[in-house]
mmCIF file of C-alpha atoms in Angstrom:
data_model
loop_
_atom_site.group_PDB
_atom_site.id
_atom_site.type_symbol
_atom_site.label_atom_id
_atom_site.label_comp_id
_atom_site.label_asym_id
_atom_site.label_seq_id
_atom_site.Cartn_x
_atom_site.Cartn_y
_atom_site.Cartn_z
ATOM 1 C CA UNK Y 1 -27.170 69.839 -23.114
ATOM 2 C CA UNK Y 2 -29.320 72.680 -21.227
ATOM 3 C CA UNK Y 3 -31.566 72.408 -18.397
ATOM 4 C CA UNK Y 4 -34.775 74.068 -18.061
ATOM 5 C CA UNK Y 5 -35.373 76.165 -14.573
ATOM 6 C CA UNK Y 6 -37.333 73.323 -12.992
ATOM 7 C CA UNK Y 7 -34.636 70.621 -13.652
ATOM 8 C CA UNK Y 8 -31.838 73.027 -12.213
ATOM 9 C CA UNK Y 9 -33.910 73.590 -9.160
ATOM 10 C CA UNK Y 10 -34.360 69.586 -8.891
ATOM 11 C CA UNK Y 11 -30.764 68.978 -9.221
ATOM 12 C CA UNK Y 12 -29.787 71.761 -6.785
ATOM 13 C CA UNK Y 13 -32.152 70.285 -4.212
ATOM 14 C CA UNK Y 14 -30.901 66.815 -4.853
ATOM 15 C CA UNK Y 15 -27.270 67.670 -4.415
ATOM 16 C CA UNK Y 16 -28.326 69.640 -1.298
ATOM 17 C CA UNK Y 17 -29.861 66.563 0.294
ATOM 18 C CA UNK Y 18 -26.875 64.385 -0.425
ATOM 19 C CA UNK Y 19 -24.346 66.691 1.035
ATOM 20 C CA UNK Y 20 -26.524 66.635 4.214
ATOM 21 C CA UNK Y 21 -26.843 62.939 4.231
ATOM 22 C CA UNK Y 22 -23.078 62.621 3.375
ATOM 23 C CA UNK Y 23 -22.289 64.955 6.586
ATOM 24 C CA UNK Y 24 -24.252 62.738 8.585
ATOM 25 C CA UNK Y 25 -22.720 59.413 7.377
ATOM 26 C CA UNK Y 26 -19.101 61.232 8.133
ATOM 27 C CA UNK Y 27 -20.034 61.535 11.601
ATOM 28 C CA UNK Y 28 -21.275 57.908 12.196
ATOM 29 C CA UNK Y 29 -22.390 58.801 15.707
ATOM 30 C CA UNK Y 30 -25.875 57.204 16.000
ATOM 31 C CA UNK Y 31 -24.562 53.833 16.774
ATOM 32 C CA UNK Y 32 -21.603 54.994 18.571
ATOM 33 C CA UNK Y 33 -23.734 57.199 20.638
ATOM 34 C CA UNK Y 34 -25.750 54.311 21.641
ATOM 35 C CA UNK Y 35 -23.008 52.019 22.436
ATOM 36 C CA UNK Y 36 -21.403 54.845 24.756
ATOM 37 C CA UNK Y 37 -24.842 55.236 26.404
ATOM 38 C CA UNK Y 38 -25.276 51.496 26.945
ATOM 39 C CA UNK Y 39 -21.443 50.917 28.118
ATOM 40 C CA UNK Y 40 -21.200 54.336 29.928
ATOM 41 C CA UNK Y 41 -18.181 54.967 28.059
ATOM 42 C CA UNK Y 42 -16.177 51.719 29.157
ATOM 43 C CA UNK Y 43 -13.740 49.997 27.195
ATOM 44 C CA UNK Y 44 -15.046 46.809 25.579
ATOM 45 C CA UNK Y 45 -12.554 44.076 26.052
ATOM 46 C CA UNK Y 46 -14.664 41.239 27.288
ATOM 47 C CA UNK Y 47 -15.555 38.003 25.245
ATOM 48 C CA UNK Y 48 -18.062 35.209 25.396
ATOM 49 C CA UNK Y 49 -20.828 36.904 23.322
ATOM 50 C CA UNK Y 50 -21.947 35.030 20.209
ATOM 51 C CA UNK Y 51 -24.280 36.699 17.579
ATOM 52 C CA UNK Y 52 -26.067 34.672 14.976
ATOM 53 C CA UNK Y 53 -27.530 36.043 12.033
ATOM 54 C CA UNK Y 54 -27.629 34.741 8.378
ATOM 55 C CA UNK Y 55 -24.868 36.337 5.979
ATOM 56 C CA UNK Y 56 -27.393 36.738 3.403
ATOM 57 C CA UNK Y 57 -31.206 37.658 4.068
ATOM 58 C CA UNK Y 58 -33.379 37.528 1.170
ATOM 59 C CA UNK Y 59 -35.826 39.730 3.122
ATOM 60 C CA UNK Y 60 -35.123 42.472 5.284
ATOM 61 C CA UNK Y 61 -38.499 42.681 6.646
ATOM 62 C CA UNK Y 62 -37.693 39.301 8.954
ATOM 63 C CA UNK Y 63 -34.089 38.451 9.633
ATOM 64 C CA UNK Y 64 -33.739 35.711 12.227
ATOM 65 C CA UNK Y 65 -30.931 36.825 14.956
ATOM 66 C CA UNK Y 66 -29.723 35.146 18.215
ATOM 67 C CA UNK Y 67 -27.514 36.558 21.010
ATOM 68 C CA UNK Y 68 -26.079 34.301 23.414
ATOM 69 C CA UNK Y 69 -23.733 35.513 26.212
ATOM 70 C CA UNK Y 70 -23.501 33.056 29.107
ATOM 71 C CA UNK Y 71 -22.998 35.420 32.346
ATOM 72 C CA UNK Y 72 -24.473 38.484 30.940
ATOM 73 C CA UNK Y 73 -26.692 40.890 32.346
ATOM 74 C CA UNK Y 74 -27.908 42.490 29.267
ATOM 75 C CA UNK Y 75 -27.547 42.697 25.716
ATOM 76 C CA UNK Y 76 -28.084 45.446 23.246
ATOM 77 C CA UNK Y 77 -28.596 44.667 19.761
ATOM 78 C CA UNK Y 78 -27.655 47.419 16.999
ATOM 79 C CA UNK Y 79 -28.646 47.431 13.199
ATOM 80 C CA UNK Y 80 -25.990 50.090 12.163
ATOM 81 C CA UNK Y 81 -27.374 50.802 8.924
ATOM 82 C CA UNK Y 82 -30.882 51.264 9.723
ATOM 83 C CA UNK Y 83 -32.526 54.895 9.730
ATOM 84 C CA UNK Y 84 -32.471 54.329 13.686
ATOM 85 C CA UNK Y 85 -29.652 51.656 14.626
ATOM 86 C CA UNK Y 86 -31.334 50.468 17.893
ATOM 87 C CA UNK Y 87 -32.846 47.252 17.665
ATOM 88 C CA UNK Y 88 -33.768 46.492 21.335
ATOM 89 C CA UNK Y 89 -32.166 45.479 24.617
ATOM 90 C CA UNK Y 90 -32.571 42.192 26.504
ATOM 91 C CA UNK Y 91 -32.143 42.239 30.283
ATOM 92 C CA UNK Y 92 -31.980 38.821 31.749
ATOM 93 C CA UNK Y 93 -33.585 38.233 35.122
ATOM 94 C CA UNK Y 94 -32.438 35.675 38.104
ATOM 95 C CA UNK Y 95 -34.695 32.988 36.265
ATOM 96 C CA UNK Y 96 -33.342 33.103 32.957
ATOM 97 C CA UNK Y 97 -32.297 29.625 32.023
ATOM 98 C CA UNK Y 98 -29.407 31.021 29.878
ATOM 99 C CA UNK Y 99 -28.525 34.265 28.987
ATOM 100 C CA UNK Y 100 -29.778 34.001 25.174
ATOM 101 C CA UNK Y 101 -32.775 34.926 23.334
ATOM 102 C CA UNK Y 102 -33.550 34.912 19.393
ATOM 103 C CA UNK Y 103 -36.048 37.060 17.437
ATOM 104 C CA UNK Y 104 -36.525 38.457 14.128
ATOM 105 C CA UNK Y 105 -35.523 42.008 13.311
ATOM 106 C CA UNK Y 106 -35.852 44.387 10.339
ATOM 107 C CA UNK Y 107 -33.103 45.592 8.027
ATOM 108 C CA UNK Y 108 -32.929 48.531 5.765
ATOM 109 C CA UNK Y 109 -30.326 47.226 3.547
ATOM 110 C CA UNK Y 110 -26.859 45.330 3.687
ATOM 111 C CA UNK Y 111 -25.348 46.214 6.906
ATOM 112 C CA UNK Y 112 -23.366 45.349 9.935
ATOM 113 C CA UNK Y 113 -25.491 44.082 12.898
ATOM 114 C CA UNK Y 114 -23.777 44.759 16.376
ATOM 115 C CA UNK Y 115 -24.419 43.458 19.902
ATOM 116 C CA UNK Y 116 -22.836 44.386 23.098
ATOM 117 C CA UNK Y 117 -23.334 42.349 26.088
ATOM 118 C CA UNK Y 118 -22.945 43.682 29.811
ATOM 119 C CA UNK Y 119 -21.314 40.930 31.698
ATOM 120 C CA UNK Y 120 -22.249 40.477 35.407
ATOM 121 C CA UNK Y 121 -18.643 41.172 36.292
ATOM 122 C CA UNK Y 122 -19.133 44.842 34.762
ATOM 123 C CA UNK Y 123 -17.124 44.132 31.435
ATOM 124 C CA UNK Y 124 -18.555 44.402 28.108
ATOM 125 C CA UNK Y 125 -18.410 42.405 25.094
ATOM 126 C CA UNK Y 126 -19.058 42.853 21.486
ATOM 127 C CA UNK Y 127 -20.018 40.770 18.500
ATOM 128 C CA UNK Y 128 -20.924 41.712 15.018
ATOM 129 C CA UNK Y 129 -22.067 40.275 11.809
ATOM 130 C CA UNK Y 130 -22.357 41.318 8.148
ATOM 131 C CA UNK Y 131 -26.018 40.643 6.685
ATOM 132 C CA UNK Y 132 -26.389 41.091 3.077
ATOM 133 C CA UNK Y 133 -29.855 42.055 2.488
ATOM 134 C CA UNK Y 134 -31.574 41.693 -1.092
ATOM 135 C CA UNK Y 135 -35.060 43.454 -0.124
ATOM 136 C CA UNK Y 136 -34.798 46.308 2.515
ATOM 137 C CA UNK Y 137 -37.215 46.275 5.269
ATOM 138 C CA UNK Y 138 -37.915 49.745 6.143
ATOM 139 C CA UNK Y 139 -40.815 50.193 3.638
ATOM 140 C CA UNK Y 140 -41.142 53.398 1.741
ATOM 141 C CA UNK R 1 -54.373 51.545 17.623
ATOM 142 C CA UNK R 2 -53.462 47.858 16.868
ATOM 143 C CA UNK R 3 -56.307 45.761 16.131
ATOM 144 C CA UNK R 4 -56.585 41.666 16.619
ATOM 145 C CA UNK R 5 -53.359 41.544 18.702
ATOM 146 C CA UNK R 6 -53.183 37.740 19.915
ATOM 147 C CA UNK R 7 -50.329 36.537 22.030
ATOM 148 C CA UNK R 8 -49.200 33.041 21.326
ATOM 149 C CA UNK R 9 -46.879 31.299 23.753
ATOM 150 C CA UNK R 10 -45.403 27.724 23.862
ATOM 151 C CA UNK R 11 -44.424 26.437 27.352
ATOM 152 C CA UNK R 12 -44.031 22.907 28.042
ATOM 153 C CA UNK R 13 -46.532 21.547 30.616
ATOM 154 C CA UNK R 14 -44.352 19.996 33.386
ATOM 155 C CA UNK R 15 -40.408 20.220 33.959
ATOM 156 C CA UNK R 16 -38.051 18.631 36.689
ATOM 157 C CA UNK R 17 -36.966 20.885 39.325
ATOM 158 C CA UNK R 18 -34.405 23.309 38.452
ATOM 159 C CA UNK R 19 -34.838 22.312 34.912
ATOM 160 C CA UNK R 20 -33.985 25.035 32.109
ATOM 161 C CA UNK R 21 -36.771 24.914 29.606
ATOM 162 C CA UNK R 22 -37.122 27.003 26.168
ATOM 163 C CA UNK R 23 -39.986 29.356 25.640
ATOM 164 C CA UNK R 24 -41.452 30.765 22.499
ATOM 165 C CA UNK R 25 -43.571 33.452 22.053
ATOM 166 C CA UNK R 26 -45.184 35.165 19.065
ATOM 167 C CA UNK R 27 -47.591 38.156 19.157
ATOM 168 C CA UNK R 28 -49.633 39.431 16.039
ATOM 169 C CA UNK R 29 -49.019 43.021 15.869
ATOM 170 C CA UNK R 30 -48.004 45.322 12.899
ATOM 171 C CA UNK R 31 -45.270 47.055 14.487
ATOM 172 C CA UNK R 32 -45.771 50.146 12.390
ATOM 173 C CA UNK R 33 -42.086 51.413 12.078
ATOM 174 C CA UNK R 34 -42.870 55.215 11.435
ATOM 175 C CA UNK R 35 -40.759 55.074 8.514
ATOM 176 C CA UNK R 36 -43.244 53.824 6.243
ATOM 177 C CA UNK R 37 -45.427 56.283 3.866
ATOM 178 C CA UNK R 38 -48.940 55.727 2.714
ATOM 179 C CA UNK R 39 -49.930 55.994 -1.198
ATOM 180 C CA UNK R 40 -50.086 59.785 -0.772
ATOM 181 C CA UNK R 41 -46.739 60.155 0.676
ATOM 182 C CA UNK R 42 -47.633 60.719 4.285
ATOM 183 C CA UNK R 43 -45.645 59.304 6.942
ATOM 184 C CA UNK R 44 -47.559 56.541 8.767
ATOM 185 C CA UNK R 45 -47.008 57.223 12.545
ATOM 186 C CA UNK R 46 -45.126 54.842 14.587
ATOM 187 C CA UNK R 47 -47.152 52.269 16.643
ATOM 188 C CA UNK R 48 -45.074 49.323 18.076
ATOM 189 C CA UNK R 49 -44.794 47.273 21.113
ATOM 190 C CA UNK R 50 -41.946 48.760 23.118
ATOM 191 C CA UNK R 51 -41.455 46.156 25.671
ATOM 192 C CA UNK R 52 -42.032 42.414 26.434
ATOM 193 C CA UNK R 53 -41.420 40.645 29.970
ATOM 194 C CA UNK R 54 -41.688 37.336 30.997
ATOM 195 C CA UNK R 55 -41.851 36.536 34.769
ATOM 196 C CA UNK R 56 -42.230 33.269 36.864
ATOM 197 C CA UNK R 57 -44.110 33.648 40.080
ATOM 198 C CA UNK R 58 -43.155 37.255 40.121
ATOM 199 C CA UNK R 59 -39.495 36.979 39.387
ATOM 200 C CA UNK R 60 -38.197 37.963 36.220
ATOM 201 C CA UNK R 61 -36.790 35.668 33.370
ATOM 202 C CA UNK R 62 -36.206 38.321 30.757
ATOM 203 C CA UNK R 63 -37.073 42.038 30.008
ATOM 204 C CA UNK R 64 -36.850 43.155 26.427
ATOM 205 C CA UNK R 65 -36.893 46.882 25.329
ATOM 206 C CA UNK R 66 -38.040 47.058 21.860
ATOM 207 C CA UNK R 67 -37.710 49.626 19.042
ATOM 208 C CA UNK R 68 -39.000 49.841 15.485
ATOM 209 C CA UNK R 69 -36.602 47.607 13.964
ATOM 210 C CA UNK R 70 -38.217 44.366 15.749
ATOM 211 C CA UNK R 71 -40.230 42.575 12.834
ATOM 212 C CA UNK R 72 -43.835 42.458 12.360
ATOM 213 C CA UNK R 73 -45.547 39.793 14.653
ATOM 214 C CA UNK R 74 -42.739 40.035 17.333
ATOM 215 C CA UNK R 75 -41.179 36.681 18.117
ATOM 216 C CA UNK R 76 -38.987 35.620 21.002
ATOM 217 C CA UNK R 77 -37.243 32.459 22.042
ATOM 218 C CA UNK R 78 -35.543 32.235 25.247
ATOM 219 C CA UNK R 79 -34.951 29.946 28.138
ATOM 220 C CA UNK R 80 -35.993 29.791 31.568
ATOM 221 C CA UNK R 81 -35.124 27.891 34.866
ATOM 222 C CA UNK R 82 -38.074 26.316 36.693
ATOM 223 C CA UNK R 83 -37.413 25.925 40.342
ATOM 224 C CA UNK R 84 -40.988 24.872 41.411
ATOM 225 C CA UNK R 85 -44.643 24.815 40.277
ATOM 226 C CA UNK R 86 -45.998 28.123 39.082
ATOM 227 C CA UNK R 87 -47.220 30.400 36.510
ATOM 228 C CA UNK R 88 -45.369 32.183 33.825
ATOM 229 C CA UNK R 89 -46.785 35.690 33.140
ATOM 230 C CA UNK R 90 -45.986 37.208 29.680
ATOM 231 C CA UNK R 91 -46.650 40.991 29.047
ATOM 232 C CA UNK R 92 -46.650 42.929 25.971
ATOM 233 C CA UNK R 93 -46.636 46.896 26.087
ATOM 234 C CA UNK R 94 -48.120 48.855 23.426
ATOM 235 C CA UNK R 95 -47.158 52.439 22.351
ATOM 236 C CA UNK R 96 -50.696 53.483 22.793
ATOM 237 C CA UNK R 97 -50.498 52.239 26.659
ATOM 238 C CA UNK R 98 -52.615 49.002 25.990
ATOM 239 C CA UNK R 99 -50.952 45.722 27.435
ATOM 240 C CA UNK R 100 -51.420 42.324 26.421
ATOM 241 C CA UNK R 101 -51.181 39.561 28.619
ATOM 242 C CA UNK R 102 -51.033 35.885 28.536
ATOM 243 C CA UNK R 103 -50.085 33.194 31.551
ATOM 244 C CA UNK R 104 -48.925 29.680 31.240
ATOM 245 C CA UNK R 105 -48.855 26.958 34.256
ATOM 246 C CA UNK R 106 -46.133 24.696 34.488
ATOM 247 C CA UNK R 107 -46.229 21.653 36.954
ATOM 248 C CA UNK R 108 -42.635 20.385 38.670
ATOM 249 C CA UNK R 109 -42.888 16.690 38.715
#
């Protein structure tokens, strides 16, 4: 089996790309960085955060997600497998009837959705849920 | 520039003093993620609503920072405490600087 010059170049470009991507995956920092920014490096030891997401989402373009953390000041939502893991931050004001919110998010593929809540006493709670996605939601 | 952006909000017309009510909001907006490509393979630039707030008589109920991972036609459901009669104000802030606003009155019986 012999490759033409064009094919060889294509293969080299392809493998170079996968090495770059692999290197980025190995560091796995974007999500951790976002979590560290949110918590200020504090340890996540608290409890009381519930993350509700479907186990299987047929369409990654609109996946219903609910976060609920009684006594939380704010909750950050992260999609660890998206090109850009931040999804949003919910801040609850004095007139929030409950520290819960639901919305619809995009998931690029099967991945873990993570939520971190900042409680009013300064502690942090974490919840995660694996969502299987049949059709990804980041276009392309 | 997003076109035909229409906010829709559902708030009960009345409540008891101190009651907790559920609010549902939906706004039509493409929420272009900045990840998609057009037919020629050019990246379509990001154009999303990046913030949503709900206040009641000037006090915050919820304030959401939004990223491109929020779906097209952003939907939010949340709960608010109603201490007195007044007005809910809902504001969406677009990447291009436009704001979309809706208000709803509620009466405390």
